[in-house]
Coordinates of C-alpha atoms in Angstrom, one line a residue:
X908 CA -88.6 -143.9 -105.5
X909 CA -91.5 -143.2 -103.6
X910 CA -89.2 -143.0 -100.5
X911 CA -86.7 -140.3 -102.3
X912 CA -89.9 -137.8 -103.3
X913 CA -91.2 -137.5 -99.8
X914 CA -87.8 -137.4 -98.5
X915 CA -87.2 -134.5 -101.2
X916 CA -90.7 -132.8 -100.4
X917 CA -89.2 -132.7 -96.1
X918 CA -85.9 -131.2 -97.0
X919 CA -87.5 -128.5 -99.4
X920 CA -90.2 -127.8 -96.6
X921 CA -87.4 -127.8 -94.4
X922 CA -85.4 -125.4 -96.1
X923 CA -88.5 -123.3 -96.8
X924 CA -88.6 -123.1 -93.3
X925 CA -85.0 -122.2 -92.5
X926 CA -84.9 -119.1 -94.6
X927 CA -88.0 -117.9 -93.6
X928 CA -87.1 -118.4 -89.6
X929 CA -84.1 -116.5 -90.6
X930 CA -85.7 -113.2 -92.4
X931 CA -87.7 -113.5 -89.0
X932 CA -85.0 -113.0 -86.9
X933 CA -83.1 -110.8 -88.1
X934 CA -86.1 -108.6 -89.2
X935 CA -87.0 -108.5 -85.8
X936 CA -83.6 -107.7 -84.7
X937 CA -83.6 -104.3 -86.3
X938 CA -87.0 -103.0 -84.2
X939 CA -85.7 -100.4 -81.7
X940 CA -83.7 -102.9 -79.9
X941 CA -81.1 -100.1 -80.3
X942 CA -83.6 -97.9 -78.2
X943 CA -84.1 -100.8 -75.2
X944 CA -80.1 -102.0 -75.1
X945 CA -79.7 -99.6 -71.7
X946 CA -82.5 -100.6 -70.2
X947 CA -82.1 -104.3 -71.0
X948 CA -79.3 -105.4 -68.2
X949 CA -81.6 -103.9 -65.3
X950 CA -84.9 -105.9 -66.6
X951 CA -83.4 -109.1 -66.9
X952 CA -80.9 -108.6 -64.5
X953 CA -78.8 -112.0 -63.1
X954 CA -80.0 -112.7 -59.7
X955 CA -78.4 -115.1 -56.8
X956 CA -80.9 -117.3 -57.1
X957 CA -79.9 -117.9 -60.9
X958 CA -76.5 -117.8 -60.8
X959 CA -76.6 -120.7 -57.4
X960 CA -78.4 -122.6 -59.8
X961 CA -76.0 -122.7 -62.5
X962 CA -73.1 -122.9 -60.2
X963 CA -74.4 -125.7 -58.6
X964 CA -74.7 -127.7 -62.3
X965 CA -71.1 -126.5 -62.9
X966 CA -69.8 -128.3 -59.7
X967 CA -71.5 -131.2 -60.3
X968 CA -69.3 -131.6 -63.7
X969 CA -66.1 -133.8 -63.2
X970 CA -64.4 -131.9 -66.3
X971 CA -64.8 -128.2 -67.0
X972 CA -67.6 -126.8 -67.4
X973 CA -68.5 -126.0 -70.9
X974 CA -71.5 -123.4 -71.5
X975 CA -73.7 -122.2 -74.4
X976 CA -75.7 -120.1 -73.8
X977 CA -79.2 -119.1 -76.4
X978 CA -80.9 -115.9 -76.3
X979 CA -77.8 -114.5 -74.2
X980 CA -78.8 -110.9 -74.9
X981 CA -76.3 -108.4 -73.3
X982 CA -73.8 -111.1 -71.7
X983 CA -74.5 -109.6 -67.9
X984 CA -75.1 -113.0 -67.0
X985 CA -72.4 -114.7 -68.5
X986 CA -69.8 -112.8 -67.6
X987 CA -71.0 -113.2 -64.2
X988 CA -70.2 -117.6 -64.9
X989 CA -68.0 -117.5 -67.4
X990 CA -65.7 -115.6 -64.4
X991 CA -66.3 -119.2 -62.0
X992 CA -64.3 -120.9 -64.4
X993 CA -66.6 -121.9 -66.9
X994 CA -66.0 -122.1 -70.7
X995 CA -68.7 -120.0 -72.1
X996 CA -70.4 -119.4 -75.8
X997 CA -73.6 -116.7 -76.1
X998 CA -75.7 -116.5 -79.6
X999 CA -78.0 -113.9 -80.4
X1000 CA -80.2 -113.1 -83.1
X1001 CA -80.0 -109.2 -82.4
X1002 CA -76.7 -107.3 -82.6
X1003 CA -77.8 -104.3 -80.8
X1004 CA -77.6 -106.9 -77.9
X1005 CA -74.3 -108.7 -78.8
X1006 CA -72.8 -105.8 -79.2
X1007 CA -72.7 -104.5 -75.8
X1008 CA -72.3 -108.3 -74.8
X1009 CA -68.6 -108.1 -76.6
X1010 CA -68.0 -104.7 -75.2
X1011 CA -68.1 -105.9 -71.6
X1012 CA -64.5 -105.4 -69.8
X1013 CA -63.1 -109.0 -69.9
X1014 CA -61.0 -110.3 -67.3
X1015 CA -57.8 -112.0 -68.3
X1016 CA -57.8 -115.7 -68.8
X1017 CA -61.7 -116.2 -68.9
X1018 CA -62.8 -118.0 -72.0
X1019 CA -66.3 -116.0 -73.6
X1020 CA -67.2 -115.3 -77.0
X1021 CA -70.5 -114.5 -78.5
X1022 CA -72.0 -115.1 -82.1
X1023 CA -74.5 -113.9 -84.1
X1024 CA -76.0 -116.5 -84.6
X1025 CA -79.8 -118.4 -84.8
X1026 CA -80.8 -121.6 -83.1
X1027 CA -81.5 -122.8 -86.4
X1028 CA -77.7 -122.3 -87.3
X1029 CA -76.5 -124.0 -84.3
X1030 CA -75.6 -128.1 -85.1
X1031 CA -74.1 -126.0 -88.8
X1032 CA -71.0 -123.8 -86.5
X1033 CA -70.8 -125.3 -83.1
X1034 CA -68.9 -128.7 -82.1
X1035 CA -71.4 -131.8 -81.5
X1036 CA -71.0 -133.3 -78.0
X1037 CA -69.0 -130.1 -76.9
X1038 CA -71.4 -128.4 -74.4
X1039 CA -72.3 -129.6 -70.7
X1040 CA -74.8 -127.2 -70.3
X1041 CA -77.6 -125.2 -73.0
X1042 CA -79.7 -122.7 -71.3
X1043 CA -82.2 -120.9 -73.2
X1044 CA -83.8 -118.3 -70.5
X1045 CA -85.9 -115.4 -70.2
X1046 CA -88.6 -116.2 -72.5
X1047 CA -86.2 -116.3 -75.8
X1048 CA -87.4 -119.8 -76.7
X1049 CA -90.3 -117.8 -77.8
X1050 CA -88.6 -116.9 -80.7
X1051 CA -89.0 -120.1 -82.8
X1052 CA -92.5 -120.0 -83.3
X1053 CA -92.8 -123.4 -85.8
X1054 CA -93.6 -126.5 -84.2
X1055 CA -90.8 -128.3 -86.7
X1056 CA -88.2 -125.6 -85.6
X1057 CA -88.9 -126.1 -81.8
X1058 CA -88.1 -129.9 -82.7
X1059 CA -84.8 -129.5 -84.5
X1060 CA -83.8 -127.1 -81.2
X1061 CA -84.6 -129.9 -79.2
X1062 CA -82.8 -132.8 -81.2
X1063 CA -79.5 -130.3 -82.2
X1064 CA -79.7 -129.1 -78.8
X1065 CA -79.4 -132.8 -77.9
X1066 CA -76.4 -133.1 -80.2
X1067 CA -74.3 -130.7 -79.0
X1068 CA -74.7 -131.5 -75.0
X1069 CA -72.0 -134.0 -73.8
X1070 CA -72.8 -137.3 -72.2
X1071 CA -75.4 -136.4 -69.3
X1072 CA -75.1 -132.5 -70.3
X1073 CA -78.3 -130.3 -69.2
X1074 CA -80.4 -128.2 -71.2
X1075 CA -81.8 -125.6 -69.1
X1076 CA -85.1 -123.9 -70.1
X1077 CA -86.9 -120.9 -68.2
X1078 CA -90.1 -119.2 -69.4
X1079 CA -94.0 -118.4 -68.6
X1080 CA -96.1 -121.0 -67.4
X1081 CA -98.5 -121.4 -70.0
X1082 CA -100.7 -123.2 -68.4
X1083 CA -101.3 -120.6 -65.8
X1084 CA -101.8 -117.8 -68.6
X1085 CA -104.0 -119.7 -70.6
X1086 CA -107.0 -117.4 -70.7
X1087 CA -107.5 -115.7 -74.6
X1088 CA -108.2 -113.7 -76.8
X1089 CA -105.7 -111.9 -74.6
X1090 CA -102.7 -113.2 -71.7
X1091 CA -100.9 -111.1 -70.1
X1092 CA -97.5 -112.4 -69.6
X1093 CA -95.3 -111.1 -66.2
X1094 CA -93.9 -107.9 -66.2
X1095 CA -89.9 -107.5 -66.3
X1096 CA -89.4 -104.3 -63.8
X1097 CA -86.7 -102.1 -63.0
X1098 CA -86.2 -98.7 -61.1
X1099 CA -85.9 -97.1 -64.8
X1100 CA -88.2 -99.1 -67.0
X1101 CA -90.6 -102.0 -67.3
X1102 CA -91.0 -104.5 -69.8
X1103 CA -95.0 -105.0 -71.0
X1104 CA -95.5 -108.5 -72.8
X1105 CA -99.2 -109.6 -74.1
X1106 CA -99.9 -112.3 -76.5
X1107 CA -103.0 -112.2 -78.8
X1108 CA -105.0 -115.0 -80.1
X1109 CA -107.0 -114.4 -83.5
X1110 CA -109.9 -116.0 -84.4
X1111 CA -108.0 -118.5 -86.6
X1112 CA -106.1 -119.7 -82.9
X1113 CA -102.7 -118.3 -84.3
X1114 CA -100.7 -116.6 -81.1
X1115 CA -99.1 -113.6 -81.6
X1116 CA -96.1 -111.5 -79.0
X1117 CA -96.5 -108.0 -78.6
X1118 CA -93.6 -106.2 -76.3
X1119 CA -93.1 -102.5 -75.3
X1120 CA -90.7 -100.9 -73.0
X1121 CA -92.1 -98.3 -71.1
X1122 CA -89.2 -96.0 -69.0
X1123 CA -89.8 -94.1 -66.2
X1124 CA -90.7 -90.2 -68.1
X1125 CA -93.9 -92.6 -69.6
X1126 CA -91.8 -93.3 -72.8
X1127 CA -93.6 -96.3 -74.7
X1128 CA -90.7 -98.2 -77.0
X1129 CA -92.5 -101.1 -78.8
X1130 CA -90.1 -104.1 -79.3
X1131 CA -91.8 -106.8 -80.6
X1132 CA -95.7 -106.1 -83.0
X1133 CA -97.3 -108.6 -84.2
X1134 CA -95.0 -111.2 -83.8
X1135 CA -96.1 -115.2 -84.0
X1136 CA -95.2 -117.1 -81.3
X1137 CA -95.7 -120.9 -80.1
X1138 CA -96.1 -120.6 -76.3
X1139 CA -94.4 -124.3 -75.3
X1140 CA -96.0 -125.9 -72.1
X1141 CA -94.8 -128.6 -69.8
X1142 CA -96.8 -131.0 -71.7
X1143 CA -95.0 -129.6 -75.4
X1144 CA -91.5 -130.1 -73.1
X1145 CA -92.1 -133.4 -72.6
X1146 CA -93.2 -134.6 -76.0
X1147 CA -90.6 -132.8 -77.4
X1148 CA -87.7 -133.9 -74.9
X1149 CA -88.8 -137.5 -75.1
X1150 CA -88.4 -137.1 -79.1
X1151 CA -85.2 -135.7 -79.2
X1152 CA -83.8 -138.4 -77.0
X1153 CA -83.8 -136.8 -73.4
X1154 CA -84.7 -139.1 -70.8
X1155 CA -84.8 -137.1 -67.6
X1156 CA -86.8 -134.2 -66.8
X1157 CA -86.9 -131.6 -64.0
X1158 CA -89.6 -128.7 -63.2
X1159 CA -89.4 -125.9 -61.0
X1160 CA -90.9 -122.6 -60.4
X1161 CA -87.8 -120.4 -59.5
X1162 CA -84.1 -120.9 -59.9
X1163 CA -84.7 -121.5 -56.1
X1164 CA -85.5 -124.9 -57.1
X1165 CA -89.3 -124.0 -55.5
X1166 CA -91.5 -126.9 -56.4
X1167 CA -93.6 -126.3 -59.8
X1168 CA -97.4 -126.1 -59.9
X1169 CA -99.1 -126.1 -63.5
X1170 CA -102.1 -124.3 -62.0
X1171 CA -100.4 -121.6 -60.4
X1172 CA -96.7 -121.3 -61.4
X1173 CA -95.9 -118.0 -63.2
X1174 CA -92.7 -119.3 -64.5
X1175 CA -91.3 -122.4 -65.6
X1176 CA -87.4 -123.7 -64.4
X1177 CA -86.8 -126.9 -66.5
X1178 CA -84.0 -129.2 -66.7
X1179 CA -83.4 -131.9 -69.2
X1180 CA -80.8 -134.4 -69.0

């Protein structure tokens, strides 16, 4: 009996937690990303050193290559795969963003679609075992900002990879920006606008995201106020990885695969297998 209560008390805190991640995202959603959707191909624009990497996971897979992609924003980068003959999925939280990801020219014959869609939704619409490759870049793993939520990402992320399939992680080395009350995060740059990111830490050690866009006439376009975040480390990877059942783990600094320093790393390049 005992047993049945607590497990009752987990799924209601569970559920708790599911529709509040949700009013989260799609709240945040509808904050000027309409204003920032032209800007947002140029500041996190694919690069060869990226798209080598991912190629290079793609040839190592016998059968075709199967990709979903988290966070996938616009789509500029998979296109760019999904045209190498790989079977790609993109979810996003903000449909400002999917939007012009679905309005991209396709090519006849390549297989892409995009969702709207929240990590926490993922294991409920997409196929267990289907994926050989998750990739969750650019800093959108920031978004699930509850320890128990980063945990189901890893373990349904788990789930849907195939047999040795690779989850694919890429964001600020935390450990490097560790100082408070404020950080300073890396600046996303391009000819026409840069990207500002700061996070806050209150006296009570909650860490909130603060994001503006600022374009080249001095135009300041907040995207993200006041926003709670969980900044993972390498140590929070590995706990977490090791939970949810991975058993292989690779750091870099770069999609070059430059070797990773936790002292002085900016950015993060993991892969889990």
């Amino acid at each position: 009996m005992l047993l049945i209560l607590n497990l009752a008390k987990i799924y209601r805190k569970f559920n708790f937690l599911l529709e509040k991640s949700k009013k989260l995202f799609y709240n945040l959603s509808m904050k000027n990303f309409e204003e920032i959707v032209e800007y947002f191909d140029e500041l996190f624009s694919e690069n060869p050193g990226q798209r080598d990497f991912f190629l290079k996971l793609i040839e190592e897979n016998s059968a075709p290559s199967k990709l979903l992609s988290v966070g996938c924003g616009t789509g500029t980068f998979e296109h760019v795969i999904s045209k190498k003959g790989c079977d790609v999925t993109g979810i996003d939280y903000v449909p400002e963003l999917l939007e012009s990801a679905s309005l991209r020219r396709r090519i006849p014959g390549v297989s892409i679609r995009f969702f709207h869609m929240t990590t926490v939704e993922m294991r409920r619409f997409l196929k267990n075992g289907f994926y050989t490759i998750i990739s969750c870049l650019n800093n959108r793993i920031a978004s699930i900002n509850d320890e128990i939520l980063l945990k189901k990402f890893f373990f349904d992320c788990k789930h849907l990879l195939a047999d040795k399939g690779s989850l694919i992680l890429h964001l600020p080395n935390y450990l490097f920006f560790k100082r408070e009350p404020v950080v300073y995060l890396p600046v996303a740059e391009s000819i026409r606008a840069k990207m500002l990111s700061k996070i806050i830490t209150s006296n009570t050690g909650e860490k909130k995201l603060f994001q503006l866009v600022e374009t080249g006439n001095g135009r300041r376009i907040s995207v993200v106020e006041d926003e709670p975040i969980f900044p993972i480390t390498m140590y929070d990877i590995n706990d977490l990885a090791k939970e949810a059942g991975f058993t292989k783990i690779t750091y870099y600094s770069d999609f070059n695969g430059s070797e990773f320093i936790p002292e002085s790393s900016e950015w993060l390049v993991c892969r889990l297998i």
